[in-house]
Short mmCIF file of C-alpha atoms and ligand atoms in Angstrom, two decimals:
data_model
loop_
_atom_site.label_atom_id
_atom_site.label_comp_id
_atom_site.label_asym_id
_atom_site.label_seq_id
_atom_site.Cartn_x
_atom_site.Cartn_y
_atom_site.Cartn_z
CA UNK T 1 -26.06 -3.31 21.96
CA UNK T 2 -23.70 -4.99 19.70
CA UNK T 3 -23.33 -3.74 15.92
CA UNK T 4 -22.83 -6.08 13.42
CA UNK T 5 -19.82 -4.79 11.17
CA UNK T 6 -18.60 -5.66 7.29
CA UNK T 7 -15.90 -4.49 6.02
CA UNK T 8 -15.41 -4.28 2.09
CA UNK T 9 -12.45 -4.03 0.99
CA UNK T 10 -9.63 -6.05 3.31
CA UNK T 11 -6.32 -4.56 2.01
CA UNK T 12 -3.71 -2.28 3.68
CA UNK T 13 -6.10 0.34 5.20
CA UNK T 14 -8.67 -2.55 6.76
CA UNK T 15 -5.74 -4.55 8.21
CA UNK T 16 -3.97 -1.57 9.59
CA UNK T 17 -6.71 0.45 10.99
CA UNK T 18 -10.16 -0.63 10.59
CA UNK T 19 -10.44 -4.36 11.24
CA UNK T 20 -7.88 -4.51 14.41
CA UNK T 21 -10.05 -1.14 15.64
CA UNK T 22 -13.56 -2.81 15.14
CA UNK T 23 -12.21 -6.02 17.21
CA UNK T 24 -10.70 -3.94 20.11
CA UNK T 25 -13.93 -1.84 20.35
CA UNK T 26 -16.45 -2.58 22.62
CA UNK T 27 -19.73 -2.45 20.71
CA UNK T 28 -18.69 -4.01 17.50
CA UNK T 29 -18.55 -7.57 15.65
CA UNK T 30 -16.93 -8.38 12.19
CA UNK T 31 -19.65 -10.03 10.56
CA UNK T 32 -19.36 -9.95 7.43
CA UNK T 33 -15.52 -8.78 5.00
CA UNK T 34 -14.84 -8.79 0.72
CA UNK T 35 -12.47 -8.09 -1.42
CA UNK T 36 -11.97 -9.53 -4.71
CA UNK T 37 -8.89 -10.85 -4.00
CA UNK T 38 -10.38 -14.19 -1.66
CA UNK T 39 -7.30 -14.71 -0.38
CA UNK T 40 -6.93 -11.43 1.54
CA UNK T 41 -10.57 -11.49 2.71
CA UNK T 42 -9.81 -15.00 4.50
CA UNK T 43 -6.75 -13.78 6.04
CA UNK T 44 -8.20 -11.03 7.08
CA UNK T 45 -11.33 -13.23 8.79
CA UNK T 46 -9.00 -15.47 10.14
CA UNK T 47 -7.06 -12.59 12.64
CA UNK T 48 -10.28 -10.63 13.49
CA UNK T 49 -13.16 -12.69 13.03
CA UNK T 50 -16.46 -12.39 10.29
CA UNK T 51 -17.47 -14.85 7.15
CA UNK T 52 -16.04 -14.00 4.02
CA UNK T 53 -18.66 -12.47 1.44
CA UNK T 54 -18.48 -13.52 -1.98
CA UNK T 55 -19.35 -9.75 -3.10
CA UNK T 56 -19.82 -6.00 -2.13
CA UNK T 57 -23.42 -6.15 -2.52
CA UNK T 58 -24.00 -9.40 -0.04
CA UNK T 59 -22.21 -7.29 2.49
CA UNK T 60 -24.29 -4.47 1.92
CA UNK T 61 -27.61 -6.02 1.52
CA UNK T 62 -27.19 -8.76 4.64
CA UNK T 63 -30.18 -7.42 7.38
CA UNK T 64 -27.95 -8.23 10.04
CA UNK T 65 -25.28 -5.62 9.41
CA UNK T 66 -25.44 -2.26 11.50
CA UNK T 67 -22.62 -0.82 9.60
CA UNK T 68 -19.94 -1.02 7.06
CA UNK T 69 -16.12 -0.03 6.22
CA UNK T 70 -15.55 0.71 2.79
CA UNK T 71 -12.23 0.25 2.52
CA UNK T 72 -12.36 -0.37 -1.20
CA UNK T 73 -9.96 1.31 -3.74
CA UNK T 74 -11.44 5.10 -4.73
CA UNK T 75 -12.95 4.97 -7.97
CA UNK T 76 -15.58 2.41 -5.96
CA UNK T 77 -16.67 4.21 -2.76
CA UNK T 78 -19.31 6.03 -4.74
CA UNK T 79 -20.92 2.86 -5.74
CA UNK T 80 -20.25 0.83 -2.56
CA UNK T 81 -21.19 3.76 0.25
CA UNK T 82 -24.60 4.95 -1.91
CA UNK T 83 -25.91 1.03 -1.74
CA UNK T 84 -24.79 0.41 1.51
CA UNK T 85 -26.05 3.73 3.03
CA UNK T 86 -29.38 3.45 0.88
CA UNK T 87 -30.00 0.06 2.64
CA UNK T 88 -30.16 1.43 5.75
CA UNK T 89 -26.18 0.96 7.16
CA UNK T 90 -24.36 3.73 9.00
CA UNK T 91 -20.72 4.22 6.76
CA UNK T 92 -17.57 4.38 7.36
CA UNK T 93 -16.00 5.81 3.87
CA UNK T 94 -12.13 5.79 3.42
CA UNK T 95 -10.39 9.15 1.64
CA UNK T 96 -11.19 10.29 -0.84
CA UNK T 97 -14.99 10.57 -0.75
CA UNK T 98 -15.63 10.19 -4.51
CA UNK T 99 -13.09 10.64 -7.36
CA UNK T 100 -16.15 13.09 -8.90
CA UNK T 101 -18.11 15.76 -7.14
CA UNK T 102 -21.10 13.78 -8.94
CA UNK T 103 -20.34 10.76 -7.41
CA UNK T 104 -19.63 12.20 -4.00
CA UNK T 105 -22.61 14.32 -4.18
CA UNK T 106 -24.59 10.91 -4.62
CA UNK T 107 -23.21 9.99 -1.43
CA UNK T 108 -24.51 13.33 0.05
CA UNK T 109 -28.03 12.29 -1.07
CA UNK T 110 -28.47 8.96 0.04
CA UNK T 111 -26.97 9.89 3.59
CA UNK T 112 -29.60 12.48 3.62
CA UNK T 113 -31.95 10.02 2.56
CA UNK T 114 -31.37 7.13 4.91
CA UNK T 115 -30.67 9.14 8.07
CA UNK T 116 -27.61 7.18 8.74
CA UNK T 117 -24.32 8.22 9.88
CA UNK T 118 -21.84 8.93 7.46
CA UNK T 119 -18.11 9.58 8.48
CA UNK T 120 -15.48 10.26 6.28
CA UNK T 121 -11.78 8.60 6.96
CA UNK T 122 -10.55 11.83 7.58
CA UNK T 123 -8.35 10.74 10.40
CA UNK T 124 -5.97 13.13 11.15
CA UNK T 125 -8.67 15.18 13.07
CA UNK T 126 -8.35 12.57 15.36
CA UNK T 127 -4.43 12.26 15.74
CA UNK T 128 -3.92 13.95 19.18
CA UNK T 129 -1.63 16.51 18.69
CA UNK T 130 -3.96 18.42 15.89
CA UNK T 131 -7.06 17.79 18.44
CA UNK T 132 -4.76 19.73 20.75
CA UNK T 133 -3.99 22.62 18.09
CA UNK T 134 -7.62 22.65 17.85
CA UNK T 135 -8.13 23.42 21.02
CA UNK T 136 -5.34 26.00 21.45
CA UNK T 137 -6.59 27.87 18.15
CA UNK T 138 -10.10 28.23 19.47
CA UNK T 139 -8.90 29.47 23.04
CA UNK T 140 -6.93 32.29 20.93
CA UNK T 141 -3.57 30.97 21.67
CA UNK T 142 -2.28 31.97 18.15
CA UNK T 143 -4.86 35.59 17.58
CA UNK T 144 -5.68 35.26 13.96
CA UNK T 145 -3.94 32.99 11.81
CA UNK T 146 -1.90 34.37 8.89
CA UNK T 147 0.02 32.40 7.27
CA UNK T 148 0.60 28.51 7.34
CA UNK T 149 2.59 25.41 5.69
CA UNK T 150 2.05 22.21 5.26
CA UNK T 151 3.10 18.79 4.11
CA UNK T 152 2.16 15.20 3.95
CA UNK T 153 5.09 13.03 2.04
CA UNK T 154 6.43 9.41 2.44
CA UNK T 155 7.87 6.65 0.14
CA UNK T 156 4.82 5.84 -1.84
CA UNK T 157 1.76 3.84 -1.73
CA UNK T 158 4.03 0.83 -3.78
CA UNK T 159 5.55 0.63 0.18
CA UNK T 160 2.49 0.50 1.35
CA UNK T 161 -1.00 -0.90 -0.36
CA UNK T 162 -1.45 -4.44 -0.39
CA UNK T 163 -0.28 -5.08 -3.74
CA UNK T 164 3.16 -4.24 -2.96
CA UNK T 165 4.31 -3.44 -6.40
CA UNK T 166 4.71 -0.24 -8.64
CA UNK T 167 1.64 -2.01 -10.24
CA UNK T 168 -0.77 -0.53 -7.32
CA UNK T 169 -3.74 0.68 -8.32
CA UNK T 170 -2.42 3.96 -6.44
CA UNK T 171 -0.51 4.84 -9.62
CA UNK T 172 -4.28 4.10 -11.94
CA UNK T 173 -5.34 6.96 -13.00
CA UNK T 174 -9.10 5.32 -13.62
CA UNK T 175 -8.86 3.91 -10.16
CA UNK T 176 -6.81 6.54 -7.96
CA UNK T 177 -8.14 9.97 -10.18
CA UNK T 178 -6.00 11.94 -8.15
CA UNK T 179 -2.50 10.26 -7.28
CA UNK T 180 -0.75 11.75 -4.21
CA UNK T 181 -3.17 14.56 -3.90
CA UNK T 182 -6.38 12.26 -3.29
CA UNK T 183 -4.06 10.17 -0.96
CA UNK T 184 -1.94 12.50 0.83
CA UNK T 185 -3.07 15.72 -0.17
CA UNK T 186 -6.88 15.36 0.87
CA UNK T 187 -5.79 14.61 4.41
CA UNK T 188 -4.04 17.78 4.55
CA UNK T 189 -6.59 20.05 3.13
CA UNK T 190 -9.35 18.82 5.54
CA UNK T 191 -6.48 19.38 8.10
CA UNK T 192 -5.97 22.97 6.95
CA UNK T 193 -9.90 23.24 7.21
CA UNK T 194 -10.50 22.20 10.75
CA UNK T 195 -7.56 23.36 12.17
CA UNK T 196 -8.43 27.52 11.35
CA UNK T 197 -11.91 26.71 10.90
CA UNK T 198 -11.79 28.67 7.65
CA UNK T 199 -12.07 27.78 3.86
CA UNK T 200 -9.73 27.32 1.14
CA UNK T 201 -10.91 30.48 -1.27
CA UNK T 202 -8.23 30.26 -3.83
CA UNK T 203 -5.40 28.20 -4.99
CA UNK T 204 -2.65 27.43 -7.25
CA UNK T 205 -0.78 24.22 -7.52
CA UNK T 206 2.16 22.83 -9.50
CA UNK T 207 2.57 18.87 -9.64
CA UNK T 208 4.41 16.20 -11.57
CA UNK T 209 5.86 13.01 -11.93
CA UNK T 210 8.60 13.47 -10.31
CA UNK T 211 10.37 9.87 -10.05
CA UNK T 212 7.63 7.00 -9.92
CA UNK T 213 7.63 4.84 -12.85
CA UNK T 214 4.82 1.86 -13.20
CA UNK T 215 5.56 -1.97 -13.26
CA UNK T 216 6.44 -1.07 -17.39
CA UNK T 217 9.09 1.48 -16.39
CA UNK T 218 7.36 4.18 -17.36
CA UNK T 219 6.32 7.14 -15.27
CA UNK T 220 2.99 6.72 -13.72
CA UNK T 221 0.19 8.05 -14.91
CA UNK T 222 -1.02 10.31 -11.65
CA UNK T 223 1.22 12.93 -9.98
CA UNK T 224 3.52 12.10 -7.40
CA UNK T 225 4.43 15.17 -6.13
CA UNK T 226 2.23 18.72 -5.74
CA UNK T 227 3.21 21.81 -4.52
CA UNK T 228 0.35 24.56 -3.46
CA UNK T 229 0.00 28.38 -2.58
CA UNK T 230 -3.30 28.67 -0.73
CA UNK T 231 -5.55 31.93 0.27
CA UNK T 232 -8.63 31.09 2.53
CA UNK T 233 -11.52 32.80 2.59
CA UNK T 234 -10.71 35.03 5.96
CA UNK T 235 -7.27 36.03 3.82
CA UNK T 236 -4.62 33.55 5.75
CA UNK T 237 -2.10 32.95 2.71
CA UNK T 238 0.00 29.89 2.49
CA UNK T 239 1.64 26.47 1.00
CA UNK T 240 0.99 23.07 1.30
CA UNK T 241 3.00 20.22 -0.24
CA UNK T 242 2.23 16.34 -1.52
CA UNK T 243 4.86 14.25 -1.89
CA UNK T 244 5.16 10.13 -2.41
CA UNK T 245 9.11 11.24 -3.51
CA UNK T 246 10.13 11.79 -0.28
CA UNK T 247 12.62 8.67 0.68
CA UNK T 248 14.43 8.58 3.85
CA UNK T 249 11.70 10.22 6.10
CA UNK T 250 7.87 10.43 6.45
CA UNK T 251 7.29 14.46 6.43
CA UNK T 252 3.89 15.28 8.02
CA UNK T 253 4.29 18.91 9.24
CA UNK T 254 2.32 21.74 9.92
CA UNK T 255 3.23 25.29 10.63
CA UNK T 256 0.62 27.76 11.79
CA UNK T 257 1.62 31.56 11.90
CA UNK T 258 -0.47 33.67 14.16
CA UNK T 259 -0.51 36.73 15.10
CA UNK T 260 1.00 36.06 18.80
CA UNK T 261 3.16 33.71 17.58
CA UNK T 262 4.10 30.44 15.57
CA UNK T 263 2.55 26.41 16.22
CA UNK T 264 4.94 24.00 15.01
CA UNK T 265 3.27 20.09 14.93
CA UNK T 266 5.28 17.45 14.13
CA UNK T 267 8.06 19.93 12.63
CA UNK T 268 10.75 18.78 14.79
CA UNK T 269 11.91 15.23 15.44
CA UNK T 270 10.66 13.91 19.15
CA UNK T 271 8.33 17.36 18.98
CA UNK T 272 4.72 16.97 18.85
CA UNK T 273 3.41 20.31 18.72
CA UNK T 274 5.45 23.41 20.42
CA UNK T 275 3.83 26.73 20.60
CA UNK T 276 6.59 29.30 19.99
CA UNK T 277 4.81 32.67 21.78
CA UNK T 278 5.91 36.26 20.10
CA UNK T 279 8.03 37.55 23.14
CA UNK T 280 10.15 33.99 22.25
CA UNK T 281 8.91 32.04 25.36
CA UNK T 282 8.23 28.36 24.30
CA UNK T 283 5.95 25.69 25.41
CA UNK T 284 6.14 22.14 24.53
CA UNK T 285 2.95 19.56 24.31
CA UNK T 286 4.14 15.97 23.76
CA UNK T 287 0.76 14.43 23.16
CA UNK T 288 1.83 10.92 21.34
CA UNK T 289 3.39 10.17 17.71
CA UNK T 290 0.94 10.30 14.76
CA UNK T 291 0.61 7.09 12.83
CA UNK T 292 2.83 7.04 10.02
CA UNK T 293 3.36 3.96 7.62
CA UNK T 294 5.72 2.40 9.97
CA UNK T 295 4.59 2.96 13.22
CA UNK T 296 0.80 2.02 13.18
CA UNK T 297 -1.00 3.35 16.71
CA UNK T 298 -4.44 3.16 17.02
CA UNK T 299 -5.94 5.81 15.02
CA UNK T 300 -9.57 6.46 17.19
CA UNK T 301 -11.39 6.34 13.63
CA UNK T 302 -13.50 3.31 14.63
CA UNK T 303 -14.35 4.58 18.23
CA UNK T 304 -15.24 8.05 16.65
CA UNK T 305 -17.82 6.12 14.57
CA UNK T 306 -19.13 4.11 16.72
CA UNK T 307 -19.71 6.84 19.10
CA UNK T 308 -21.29 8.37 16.23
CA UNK T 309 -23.48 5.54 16.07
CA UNK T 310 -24.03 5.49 19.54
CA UNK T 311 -24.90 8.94 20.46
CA UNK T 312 -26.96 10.19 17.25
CA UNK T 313 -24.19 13.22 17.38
CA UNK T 314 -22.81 14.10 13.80
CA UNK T 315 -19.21 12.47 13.59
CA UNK T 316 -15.95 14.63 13.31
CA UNK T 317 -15.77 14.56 9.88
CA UNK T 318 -18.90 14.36 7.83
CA UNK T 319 -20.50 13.78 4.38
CA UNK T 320 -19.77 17.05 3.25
CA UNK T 321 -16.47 17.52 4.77
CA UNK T 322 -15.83 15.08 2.22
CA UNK T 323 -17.18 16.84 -0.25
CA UNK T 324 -15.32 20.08 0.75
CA UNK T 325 -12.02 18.30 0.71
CA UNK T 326 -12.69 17.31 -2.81
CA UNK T 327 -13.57 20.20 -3.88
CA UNK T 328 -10.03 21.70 -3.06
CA UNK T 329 -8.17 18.66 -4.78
CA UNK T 330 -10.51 19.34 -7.74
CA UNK T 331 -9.57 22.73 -7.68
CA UNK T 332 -5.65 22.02 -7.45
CA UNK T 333 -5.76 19.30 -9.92
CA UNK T 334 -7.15 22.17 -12.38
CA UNK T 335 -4.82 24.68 -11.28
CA UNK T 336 -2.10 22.50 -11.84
CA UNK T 337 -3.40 21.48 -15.44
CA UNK T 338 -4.23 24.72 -16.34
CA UNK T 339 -1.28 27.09 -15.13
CA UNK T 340 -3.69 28.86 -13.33
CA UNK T 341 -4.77 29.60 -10.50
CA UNK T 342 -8.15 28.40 -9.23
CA UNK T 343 -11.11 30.24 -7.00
CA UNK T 344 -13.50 28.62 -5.02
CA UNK T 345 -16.88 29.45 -4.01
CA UNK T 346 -16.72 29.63 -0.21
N1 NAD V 1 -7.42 7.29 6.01
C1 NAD V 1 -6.18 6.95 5.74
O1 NAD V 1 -5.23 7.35 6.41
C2 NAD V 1 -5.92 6.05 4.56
C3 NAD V 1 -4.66 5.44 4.41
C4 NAD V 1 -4.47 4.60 3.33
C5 NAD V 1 -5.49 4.36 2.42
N2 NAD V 1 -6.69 4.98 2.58
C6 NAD V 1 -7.79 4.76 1.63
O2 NAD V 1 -8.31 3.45 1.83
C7 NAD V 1 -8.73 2.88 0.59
C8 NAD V 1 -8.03 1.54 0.41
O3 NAD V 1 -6.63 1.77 0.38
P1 NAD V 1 -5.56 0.69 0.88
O4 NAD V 1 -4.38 1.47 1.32
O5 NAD V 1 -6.17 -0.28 1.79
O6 NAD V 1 -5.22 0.02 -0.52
P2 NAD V 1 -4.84 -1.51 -0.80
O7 NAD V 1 -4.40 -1.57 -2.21
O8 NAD V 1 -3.92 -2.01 0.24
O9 NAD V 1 -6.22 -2.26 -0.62
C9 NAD V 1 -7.35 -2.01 -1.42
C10 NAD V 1 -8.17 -3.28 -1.44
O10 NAD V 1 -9.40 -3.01 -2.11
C11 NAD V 1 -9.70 -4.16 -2.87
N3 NAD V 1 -10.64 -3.88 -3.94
C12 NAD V 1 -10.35 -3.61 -5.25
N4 NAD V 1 -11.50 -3.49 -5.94
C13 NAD V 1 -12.50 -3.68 -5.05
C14 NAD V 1 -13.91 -3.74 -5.18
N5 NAD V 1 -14.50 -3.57 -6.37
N6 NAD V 1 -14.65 -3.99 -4.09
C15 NAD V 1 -14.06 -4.18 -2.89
N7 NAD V 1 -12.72 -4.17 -2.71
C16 NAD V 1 -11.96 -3.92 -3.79
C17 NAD V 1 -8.36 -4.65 -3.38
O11 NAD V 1 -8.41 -6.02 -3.79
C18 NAD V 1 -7.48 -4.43 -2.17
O12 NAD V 1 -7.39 -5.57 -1.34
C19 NAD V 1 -8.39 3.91 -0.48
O13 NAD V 1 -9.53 4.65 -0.79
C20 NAD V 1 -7.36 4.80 0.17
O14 NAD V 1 -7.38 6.14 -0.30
C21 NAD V 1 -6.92 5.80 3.64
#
């Protein structure tokens, strides 16, 4: 069986990942592909294939389509993933969710309602040396986890979205809500959750604008920078960092520190993950760079889905993962507004 694809949305994110994913796959078509911008929904047509829509709601409301990409910009995935999952497609959202818990709960429903398969673009579940920490964590490699750091910081999305400018709707605060922490931050808080398996039970976050300025001059009106202590539920205690002011280097470490020793992934230049054990021993797992803004490997988000599809088995990272990751960027958004620090129900 083939499934008939559209993809709304065709900037960075679709070219990248989605569209050149849905083509090499197997089981999938482009049939449909929008974005407001006509010129990057032809191009993207013309490399992978699929008619170009003339809007969201065509895409979503054509009977042939099996499934869709929303690939839009965030303040439109509530709107875009609620139609297209109430009329009957299985969804592929992109990060964040929802820029409200409303609009994300919304989502929730009409999953729920429709009995289609909602996956979240929480990707690096998927990147193969976290799968492998995964794995390692749940055979006990570490004990108990009790402390941990982590960061996710590049250039900024003016390197990187479509646009191309330090006019990106990135730096919006009606379109991106959230600024690096709903871009980079989101991917690392899901991270933190599936990696110990544990929730994020308090937190307290500083952020700023540290250095981006608009297409005025002026500095942007989201954070670019955030810096987090964490406590999760089971009583693991540590820091997590967002960053597009990182120049140079793309940082995307994470530390675990267990009780029979330390997991280092991606800490190290040409180190994927290395288990340092208590008594000192090491042991080193190169398991294949992550994608980072310059080196663009296949990510495994489209199979995922359409195995999803497929199968009838709940994909890796679901509706309310989403919602959970939101939750904690809520949280350290209000934290960091606030001065103080912020519990959450777990
Ligand atoms: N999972 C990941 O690793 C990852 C990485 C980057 C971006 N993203 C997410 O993907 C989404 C898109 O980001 P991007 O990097 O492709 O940005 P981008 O700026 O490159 O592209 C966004 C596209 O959406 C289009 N668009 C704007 N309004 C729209 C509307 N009303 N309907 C449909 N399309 C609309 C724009 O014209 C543009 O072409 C964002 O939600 C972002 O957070 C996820």
């Amino acid at each position: 069986m083939t499934l008939k694809v559209g993809i709304i949305g065709c900037g960075s994110i679709a070219n990248h990942r989605h569209a050149p994913e849905y083509r090499q796959n197997p089981y999938t078509d482009i049939l449909l592909v929008y974005d407001p911008n006509p010129d990057r929904a032809r191009k993207l047509a013309d490399k992978y294939g699929g008619q170009v829509a003339g809007s969201w709601e065509e895409v979503v409301r054509h009977p042939e389509i099996d499934a869709i990409s929303d690939c839009s910009t965030n303040e439109m995935h509530h709107l875009i993933t609620t139609q297209a999952l109430l009329a009957g497609k299985h969804v592929l959202c992109e990060k964040p969710i929802a820029t409200t818990i409303a609009g994300a709960k919304q989502i929730l429903a009409a999953a729920n309602k429709s009995g289609k398969v909602l996956m979240i673009d929480h990707n690096q579940r998927l990147v193969s040396a976290h799968a492998k920490a995964r794995q390692l964590i749940e055979a006990g490699e570490l004990g108990n986890i009790l402390s941990f750091k982590t960061s996710f910081g590049h250039q900024g999305p003016e390197h990187w979205s479509a646009n191309g400018t330090n006019g990106t709707w990135f730096f919006k605060k009606a379109r991106s809500a959230f600024g690096v922490v709903g871009d980079l931050g989101i991917h690392k808080v899901d991270l933190l959750r599936y990696l110990l398996q544990d929730e994020i039970a308090e937190i307290s976050a500083f952020s700023g604008v540290l250095d981006k300025k608009d297409e005025h001059g002026q500095p942007i009106e989201v954070c670019d920078h955030m810096s987090c202590l964490l406590r999760t539920k089971s009583g693991a205690i540590g820091t997590a960092s967002f960053s597009w002011s990182y120049y140079g280097d793309e940082d995307n470490s994470t530390i675990l520190y267990g009780e029979r020793g330390i997991m280092k992934i991606f800490a190290e230049p040409e180190k994927d993950l290395e288990i340092i054990k208590a008594d000192g021993q090491r042991v080193l797992y190169q398991l294949g760079a992550m994608q980072t803004n310059d080196n663009q490997t296949a990510s495994g988000v489209i199979d995922a889905f359409v195995e999803a599809i497929r199968t009838g088995q709940a994909p890796i990272a679901t509706g309310e993962d989403g919602l959970a990751a939101l939750r904690i960027v809520e949280a350290a958004m209000e934290s960091a507004a606030t001065g103080r620090s912020v519990r959450l129900e777990t």
